[in-house]
Coordinates of N, CA and C and ligand atoms in Angstrom, one line a residue:
M1 N -37.3 40.8 208.0 CA -38.3 40.9 208.9 C -37.9 42.7 209.5
R2 N -38.7 43.5 208.5 CA -38.5 44.7 208.7 C -38.5 45.6 210.0
C3 N -38.3 46.1 209.9 CA -38.0 47.2 211.3 C -39.2 47.7 211.6
P4 N -39.7 47.7 212.4 CA -40.6 48.0 212.9 C -41.7 49.7 212.7
Y5 N -40.0 50.5 212.7 CA -40.6 51.8 213.0 C -39.8 52.5 211.3
C6 N -39.2 52.2 211.3 CA -38.6 52.7 209.7 C -39.0 52.1 208.2
R7 N -39.2 50.7 208.7 CA -39.3 49.5 207.3 C -38.4 49.1 206.5
G8 N -36.5 49.0 207.5 CA -35.3 48.8 206.8 C -35.7 47.6 206.9
T9 N -34.8 47.1 206.1 CA -35.3 45.8 205.9 C -33.3 45.9 206.9
D10 N -32.5 45.5 206.6 CA -31.4 45.0 207.7 C -30.7 45.3 208.9
S11 N -31.1 44.6 209.1 CA -31.1 44.9 211.2 C -30.4 43.8 212.0
R12 N -29.1 43.9 212.4 CA -28.7 43.6 213.6 C -28.7 42.8 214.7
V13 N -29.3 41.7 214.9 CA -28.9 40.9 216.2 C -28.4 41.5 217.5
L14 N -28.7 41.2 218.0 CA -27.6 41.6 219.8 C -27.5 40.8 220.8
D15 N -28.9 39.8 220.4 CA -29.1 39.2 221.7 C -30.1 38.6 221.8
S16 N -29.7 36.8 221.3 CA -31.1 36.4 221.7 C -31.3 35.3 222.9
R17 N -31.9 35.4 223.2 CA -32.8 34.7 224.3 C -33.7 33.4 223.8
T18 N -34.2 32.4 225.0 CA -35.1 31.5 224.9 C -36.4 32.6 225.4
A19 N -37.7 32.3 225.8 CA -38.1 32.3 226.6 C -39.3 30.8 226.6
D20 N -40.4 31.7 226.8 CA -42.1 30.6 227.4 C -41.3 28.8 227.4
D21 N -40.6 28.6 228.2 CA -39.9 27.3 228.7 C -39.4 27.2 227.4
G22 N -38.5 27.8 227.1 CA -38.2 27.4 224.9 C -39.4 26.9 224.0
A23 N -40.3 27.7 224.5 CA -40.7 26.5 223.1 C -40.7 28.8 222.8
A24 N -40.4 29.7 222.8 CA -39.8 30.1 222.0 C -38.8 31.0 221.6
I25 N -38.0 31.8 221.1 CA -36.3 32.6 221.4 C -36.9 34.1 220.5
R26 N -36.5 35.4 221.6 CA -37.1 36.0 221.4 C -34.8 36.4 221.2
R27 N -35.2 37.3 219.8 CA -34.3 38.6 219.8 C -34.5 39.9 220.1
R28 N -33.2 40.4 220.7 CA -33.4 42.2 219.8 C -32.5 42.6 219.2
R29 N -33.1 43.4 218.1 CA -32.9 43.7 217.6 C -32.5 45.0 216.6
E30 N -31.3 45.5 216.6 CA -30.8 47.6 215.5 C -30.9 46.9 214.3
C31 N -31.7 48.1 214.3 CA -31.7 48.3 212.2 C -30.8 48.9 212.2
Q32 N -29.9 48.8 211.0 CA -28.7 49.1 210.7 C -29.5 50.3 209.2
E33 N -30.8 50.7 210.0 CA -30.9 51.9 208.7 C -30.9 53.0 209.4
C34 N -31.5 53.1 210.3 CA -32.3 54.4 211.4 C -31.9 54.1 213.4
G35 N -31.7 52.5 213.8 CA -30.3 52.8 214.2 C -31.6 52.0 215.6
K36 N -32.5 52.2 215.9 CA -33.7 51.9 216.8 C -34.0 50.6 217.1
R37 N -33.8 49.8 217.7 CA -34.2 48.4 218.4 C -35.9 48.5 219.2
F38 N -35.5 46.6 218.2 CA -37.2 46.0 218.5 C -36.5 44.7 218.8
T39 N -38.3 44.1 219.0 CA -37.3 42.2 219.9 C -38.5 41.7 219.1
T40 N -37.3 40.6 218.9 CA -38.3 39.4 217.6 C -38.6 38.7 218.3
A41 N -40.2 37.6 218.2 CA -40.1 36.4 218.3 C -40.1 35.3 217.4
E42 N -39.4 33.8 218.1 CA -39.8 32.6 216.6 C -40.3 32.1 217.2
T43 N -41.2 31.4 217.1 CA -41.9 29.8 217.7 C -42.0 28.6 216.0
A44 N -42.4 28.6 216.8 CA -42.2 26.9 216.2 C -44.0 26.7 215.5
V45 N -44.0 26.9 214.3 CA -45.3 26.9 213.4 C -46.2 25.5 214.0
L46 N -47.6 26.0 214.2 CA -48.5 25.4 214.3 C -49.3 25.3 213.5
S47 N -49.7 23.9 212.6 CA -50.5 23.8 212.2 C -51.2 22.6 211.9
V48 N -52.3 23.2 211.6 CA -54.1 22.1 212.0 C -54.1 22.1 210.5
V49 N -54.5 20.6 210.3 CA -54.8 19.4 209.0 C -55.7 19.7 209.1
K50 N -56.9 20.5 207.7 CA -57.7 20.0 207.6 C -58.6 19.0 207.5
R51 N -59.7 18.7 207.3 CA -60.4 17.5 207.1 C -60.0 17.1 205.4
S52 N -60.0 18.4 204.2 CA -60.2 17.8 203.0 C -58.0 17.7 203.0
G53 N -57.1 18.3 204.0 CA -55.8 17.8 203.7 C -54.7 18.6 203.8
A54 N -55.5 20.0 203.4 CA -54.7 21.4 203.0 C -54.8 21.4 204.8
T55 N -52.9 22.5 205.0 CA -53.0 22.6 205.9 C -53.1 24.2 206.0
E56 N -53.3 25.3 207.8 CA -52.8 26.0 206.9 C -52.3 26.3 209.7
S57 N -52.1 27.0 209.7 CA -51.6 27.9 210.8 C -53.0 27.1 211.6
F58 N -51.7 27.9 212.8 CA -53.4 27.1 214.0 C -53.9 29.0 214.2
S59 N -54.7 29.1 214.5 CA -54.9 30.7 214.5 C -56.5 30.6 216.1
R60 N -55.6 31.3 217.1 CA -56.9 32.0 218.0 C -57.9 32.0 217.3
A61 N -57.3 33.5 216.4 CA -59.1 33.8 215.7 C -59.7 33.1 214.8
K62 N -59.6 31.8 214.8 CA -60.2 31.0 214.8 C -61.1 30.8 214.8
V63 N -59.4 29.9 216.5 CA -61.3 30.1 218.0 C -62.0 29.9 218.2
I64 N -62.0 31.8 217.7 CA -63.2 32.7 218.4 C -64.1 32.5 217.8
S65 N -63.8 33.0 216.4 CA -65.1 33.1 215.6 C -65.6 31.9 215.2
G66 N -65.3 30.5 215.7 CA -65.7 29.8 216.0 C -67.0 29.4 216.7
V67 N -65.6 29.3 217.9 CA -67.6 29.5 219.7 C -68.0 30.8 219.0
R68 N -67.5 31.5 218.9 CA -68.4 33.1 219.6 C -70.6 32.5 217.9
K69 N -70.0 31.9 217.0 CA -71.8 31.4 216.9 C -72.4 30.8 217.5
A70 N -71.9 30.1 219.0 CA -72.4 29.5 219.2 C -72.7 30.1 220.6
C71 N -71.8 31.4 221.0 CA -72.4 31.9 222.1 C -72.9 32.9 222.3
Q72 N -73.7 33.5 221.0 CA -74.8 34.8 220.7 C -75.8 34.4 221.5
G73 N -75.7 35.2 222.5 CA -77.2 35.7 222.7 C -77.1 34.6 224.8
R74 N -75.0 34.7 224.8 CA -75.0 34.2 226.0 C -74.4 35.2 226.6
P75 N -73.9 35.4 228.0 CA -73.5 36.1 228.9 C -71.8 36.0 228.6
V76 N -71.4 35.6 227.0 CA -69.9 35.6 226.8 C -69.3 36.5 227.1
S77 N -68.4 37.2 227.3 CA -67.5 38.2 226.6 C -66.4 38.0 225.5
D78 N -66.4 39.6 224.7 CA -64.9 38.6 224.8 C -63.4 38.6 225.4
D79 N -63.7 38.8 226.3 CA -62.8 38.9 227.5 C -62.2 36.9 227.6
D80 N -63.6 36.0 227.5 CA -64.0 35.5 227.5 C -62.9 34.1 226.8
L81 N -63.4 35.0 225.5 CA -63.2 34.4 223.9 C -61.6 34.2 223.5
A82 N -61.2 35.1 224.2 CA -59.8 35.2 224.1 C -59.3 34.5 225.8
L83 N -59.4 33.9 226.7 CA -59.1 33.4 227.5 C -59.0 31.5 227.2
L84 N -60.3 31.4 226.5 CA -60.7 30.4 225.8 C -59.9 29.4 224.8
A85 N -59.3 31.4 223.5 CA -58.7 30.4 222.5 C -57.1 30.5 223.5
Q86 N -57.0 30.5 224.9 CA -55.2 30.5 225.4 C -55.8 29.6 225.5
R87 N -56.9 29.3 225.5 CA -56.1 27.3 226.8 C -56.4 26.4 225.8
V88 N -57.0 26.5 224.5 CA -57.2 25.7 223.7 C -55.6 26.3 223.0
E89 N -55.5 26.7 222.5 CA -54.1 26.4 222.0 C -53.2 26.2 223.0
D90 N -52.9 26.3 224.6 CA -52.1 25.9 225.1 C -51.9 24.3 225.2
A91 N -53.9 23.8 225.4 CA -53.8 22.6 224.9 C -52.9 21.5 224.2
V92 N -53.3 21.9 222.7 CA -52.9 22.0 222.1 C -51.5 21.7 221.7
R93 N -50.8 22.7 222.4 CA -49.7 22.8 221.4 C -48.6 22.0 222.5
A94 N -49.3 22.1 223.6 CA -48.9 20.7 224.8 C -48.8 19.4 224.2
A95 N -50.0 19.4 223.3 CA -49.4 17.7 222.7 C -48.0 17.3 222.4
G96 N -47.7 18.5 222.2 CA -46.2 18.5 221.3 C -46.1 18.6 219.6
A97 N -47.1 18.3 219.1 CA -46.6 18.1 217.9 C -46.7 19.5 216.2
A98 N -46.2 18.9 216.1 CA -45.8 20.3 214.8 C -47.3 20.4 214.5
E99 N -47.6 19.7 214.0 CA -49.4 18.8 212.8 C -50.0 18.7 214.0
V100 N -51.5 19.1 213.4 CA -53.2 18.2 214.3 C -53.8 18.0 214.0
P101 N -54.7 17.4 213.6 CA -56.5 17.5 212.7 C -57.1 18.9 213.4
S102 N -57.8 19.1 212.9 CA -58.6 20.1 213.2 C -59.4 19.6 213.9
A103 N -60.6 18.6 214.0 CA -60.4 17.1 215.0 C -59.8 17.8 215.9
E104 N -58.4 17.3 216.6 CA -58.2 17.8 217.7 C -58.5 18.9 218.2
V105 N -58.4 20.6 217.2 CA -58.8 21.6 217.8 C -59.8 21.7 218.0
G106 N -60.6 20.4 218.0 CA -62.3 20.7 217.5 C -62.3 20.3 219.2
V107 N -61.9 19.5 219.8 CA -62.3 18.5 220.9 C -61.2 19.2 222.4
A108 N -59.8 20.0 221.6 CA -59.4 21.2 223.0 C -60.6 22.7 223.3
I109 N -61.4 22.2 221.9 CA -62.5 23.4 222.3 C -63.8 23.2 223.1
L110 N -63.8 22.0 223.2 CA -64.9 21.8 223.9 C -64.9 21.3 225.4
G111 N -63.4 21.0 225.8 CA -64.0 21.5 227.5 C -63.7 22.3 228.0
P112 N -62.6 23.5 228.0 CA -63.2 24.8 228.1 C -64.7 25.8 227.4
L113 N -65.1 25.5 226.2 CA -66.9 25.7 226.9 C -67.5 25.2 226.8
R114 N -67.3 24.0 227.4 CA -68.7 23.1 228.8 C -68.1 24.1 229.7
E115 N -67.5 24.9 230.9 CA -67.2 25.1 231.4 C -67.3 27.2 231.3
L116 N -66.5 27.8 230.3 CA -67.3 28.9 230.4 C -69.2 28.4 230.6
D117 N -69.9 28.3 229.7 CA -71.6 27.8 229.3 C -72.1 26.9 228.6
E118 N -72.8 26.6 229.8 CA -73.1 25.2 229.2 C -74.3 24.9 227.7
V119 N -75.3 26.6 227.3 CA -75.8 26.9 226.4 C -75.0 26.5 224.4
A120 N -74.0 27.2 225.2 CA -72.6 27.0 223.8 C -72.4 26.4 224.0
Y121 N -71.6 25.4 225.0 CA -71.4 24.2 224.4 C -71.8 23.2 223.9
L122 N -73.2 23.1 224.8 CA -74.5 22.3 223.7 C -73.9 22.7 222.7
R123 N -74.5 23.8 221.6 CA -74.8 24.3 220.4 C -73.5 23.6 219.3
F124 N -72.7 24.1 220.3 CA -71.1 23.8 219.2 C -71.2 22.7 219.5
A125 N -71.3 21.5 220.7 CA -71.2 19.8 220.2 C -72.2 19.7 219.6
S126 N -73.4 20.4 219.0 CA -74.1 19.7 218.2 C -74.3 19.5 217.3
V127 N -73.5 20.7 216.5 CA -72.6 20.7 215.1 C -71.1 19.9 215.0
Y128 N -71.0 20.7 216.1 CA -69.3 20.2 216.1 C -69.1 17.8 215.7
R129 N -70.4 17.9 216.9 CA -70.6 15.8 216.7 C -71.7 15.6 215.8
N130 N -72.1 16.4 214.7 CA -73.5 15.9 214.1 C -74.2 15.3 215.0
Y131 N -75.3 16.1 215.7 CA -76.2 15.6 217.0 C -77.5 15.7 215.2
D132 N -77.5 14.3 215.4 CA -78.8 14.9 214.5 C -80.2 13.9 214.4
N133 N -80.6 13.8 215.9 CA -81.6 13.7 216.4 C -81.9 14.3 218.3
L134 N -83.5 14.7 219.2 CA -83.5 14.8 220.1 C -82.7 13.8 220.7
E135 N -82.8 12.6 220.1 CA -82.3 12.1 221.5 C -80.1 12.0 222.2
D136 N -80.3 12.6 220.9 CA -78.2 12.7 220.7 C -78.3 14.3 221.6
F137 N -79.4 14.5 221.7 CA -78.8 16.2 222.6 C -79.7 15.7 224.0
E138 N -80.3 15.3 224.3 CA -80.7 14.5 225.6 C -79.4 13.4 226.1
A139 N -79.2 13.0 225.1 CA -78.2 12.1 225.5 C -77.0 13.0 226.6
E140 N -76.4 14.2 225.8 CA -75.9 14.7 226.2 C -75.7 15.3 227.3
I141 N -77.2 16.2 227.4 CA -78.1 16.9 228.6 C -77.9 16.0 229.8
T142 N -78.6 14.9 230.0 CA -78.7 14.1 230.3 C -77.3 13.5 231.1
L143 N -75.8 13.5 230.6 CA -74.5 13.4 231.0 C -73.9 14.9 231.8
L144 N -74.1 16.0 231.2 CA -73.9 17.0 231.6 C -75.1 17.2 233.0
R145 N -75.7 17.0 232.9 CA -77.1 17.2 234.6 C -75.6 16.5 235.4
S146 N -75.6 14.8 235.4 CA -75.9 13.9 235.8 C -73.5 14.4 236.0
E147 N -72.8 15.0 235.7 CA -71.9 15.1 235.9 C -71.9 15.8 237.3
A148 N -73.2 17.6 236.8 CA -73.4 18.3 237.9 C -74.1 17.7 239.4
A149 N -74.8 16.7 238.8 CA -75.4 16.1 240.3 C -74.5 15.6 241.0
L150 N -73.6 15.3 240.4 CA -72.3 14.3 240.9 C -71.3 15.2 241.4
A151 N -70.9 16.0 241.0 CA -70.1 18.0 241.2 C -71.2 18.0 242.2
A152 N -72.4 18.3 242.8 CA -72.5 18.8 244.3 C -73.0 17.9 245.4
T153 N -71.6 16.7 244.8 CA -72.5 15.7 246.3 C -71.0 15.5 246.8
S154 N -71.0 14.9 247.7 CA -69.8 14.9 247.9 C -69.1 13.6 248.0
P155 N -68.0 13.0 247.1 CA -67.3 11.9 246.7 C -68.2 10.3 247.3
E156 N -67.9 10.6 249.0 CA -68.8 9.2 249.4 C -70.0 8.7 249.9
S157 N -70.7 9.8 248.8 CA -72.4 10.0 248.4 C -72.3 9.5 246.8
A158 N -71.5 9.7 246.3 CA -71.4 9.8 244.9 C -72.0 9.0 244.2
D159 N -71.7 7.5 244.4 CA -72.3 6.0 244.0 C -74.3 6.2 244.5
A160 N -74.3 7.1 245.8 CA -75.6 6.5 245.9 C -76.5 7.8 244.9
V161 N -75.9 8.8 244.2 CA -76.9 9.7 243.9 C -78.2 9.1 243.4
S162 N -79.2 10.1 243.5 CA -79.7 9.2 242.4 C -80.3 10.4 240.9
V163 N -79.4 10.4 239.7 CA -79.7 11.2 239.2 C -81.1 12.2 238.8
S164 N -81.7 11.4 238.7 CA -82.8 12.5 238.5 C -83.2 13.3 239.5
T165 N -83.6 13.0 240.9 CA -84.3 14.1 241.3 C -82.8 14.8 242.8
T166 N -81.9 14.8 241.5 CA -80.7 15.5 241.9 C -80.2 17.4 240.9
L167 N -80.7 17.2 240.4 CA -81.2 18.4 239.2 C -80.8 19.4 239.8
P168 N -79.9 20.3 239.4 CA -79.9 21.2 239.5 C -80.5 22.7 239.1
T169 N -81.4 23.8 239.4 CA -81.8 24.5 239.1 C -81.4 25.0 237.6
P170 N -81.6 25.2 235.9 CA -80.8 25.6 234.8 C -81.3 28.2 235.3
S171 N -79.8 27.5 235.3 CA -79.5 29.5 235.5 C -80.1 30.0 234.8
Ligands
ZN201 ZN1 -35.2 51.5 210.9

C-alpha cells in the first residue's frame, strides 16, 4: 500500500478496527518514509460472474453506466444514479455470497430503477429481459398499472378494484 503523500511503500499499522458492521476493516497507518498518517479500508471483494464465465469485481460505476442509457431524457440526476448503484450494491452484498452471477445484479437493479423512473425501468427491462414483441411490453405495462392502481386503493377494497378503470394518468 503506497503512502498517498509521498508514495513510499513502507508503512506501519497503528490501529485496526472493524467498520460497517464487520463488513470492513479500517487500518490507521504511519508512513515510515515521510511520517504522515493515513487510513486504509479492507473489504471482501465482491465478484460478478459474467455469462461468459469470466469474473470481474463488482463496480458501482458499471451499474450506473448500464442504467444511464435507459435514463436518457428522463428526470434522473447523477445523484439518483449514485444512490441507485449504492442500493444495488447493498442488496447484492446482503445476499452474502462472494460471487454473484451478473443476472442477479440485473435483478437487483430492476426494483430501485422502477421506483426511480418507470419509463427508464421499462427501457432497461426490455433489453435485460429480451422483450421482443409488443405483447411483452403490454404485459409489463399492465403489471405496472395494476400495481399502481392497487397502491392507490386502500387494502380493504384492493380485491374489488377494477384495474382498467382506475389507471393513473401518466405524468
Ligand atoms: Zn509517506
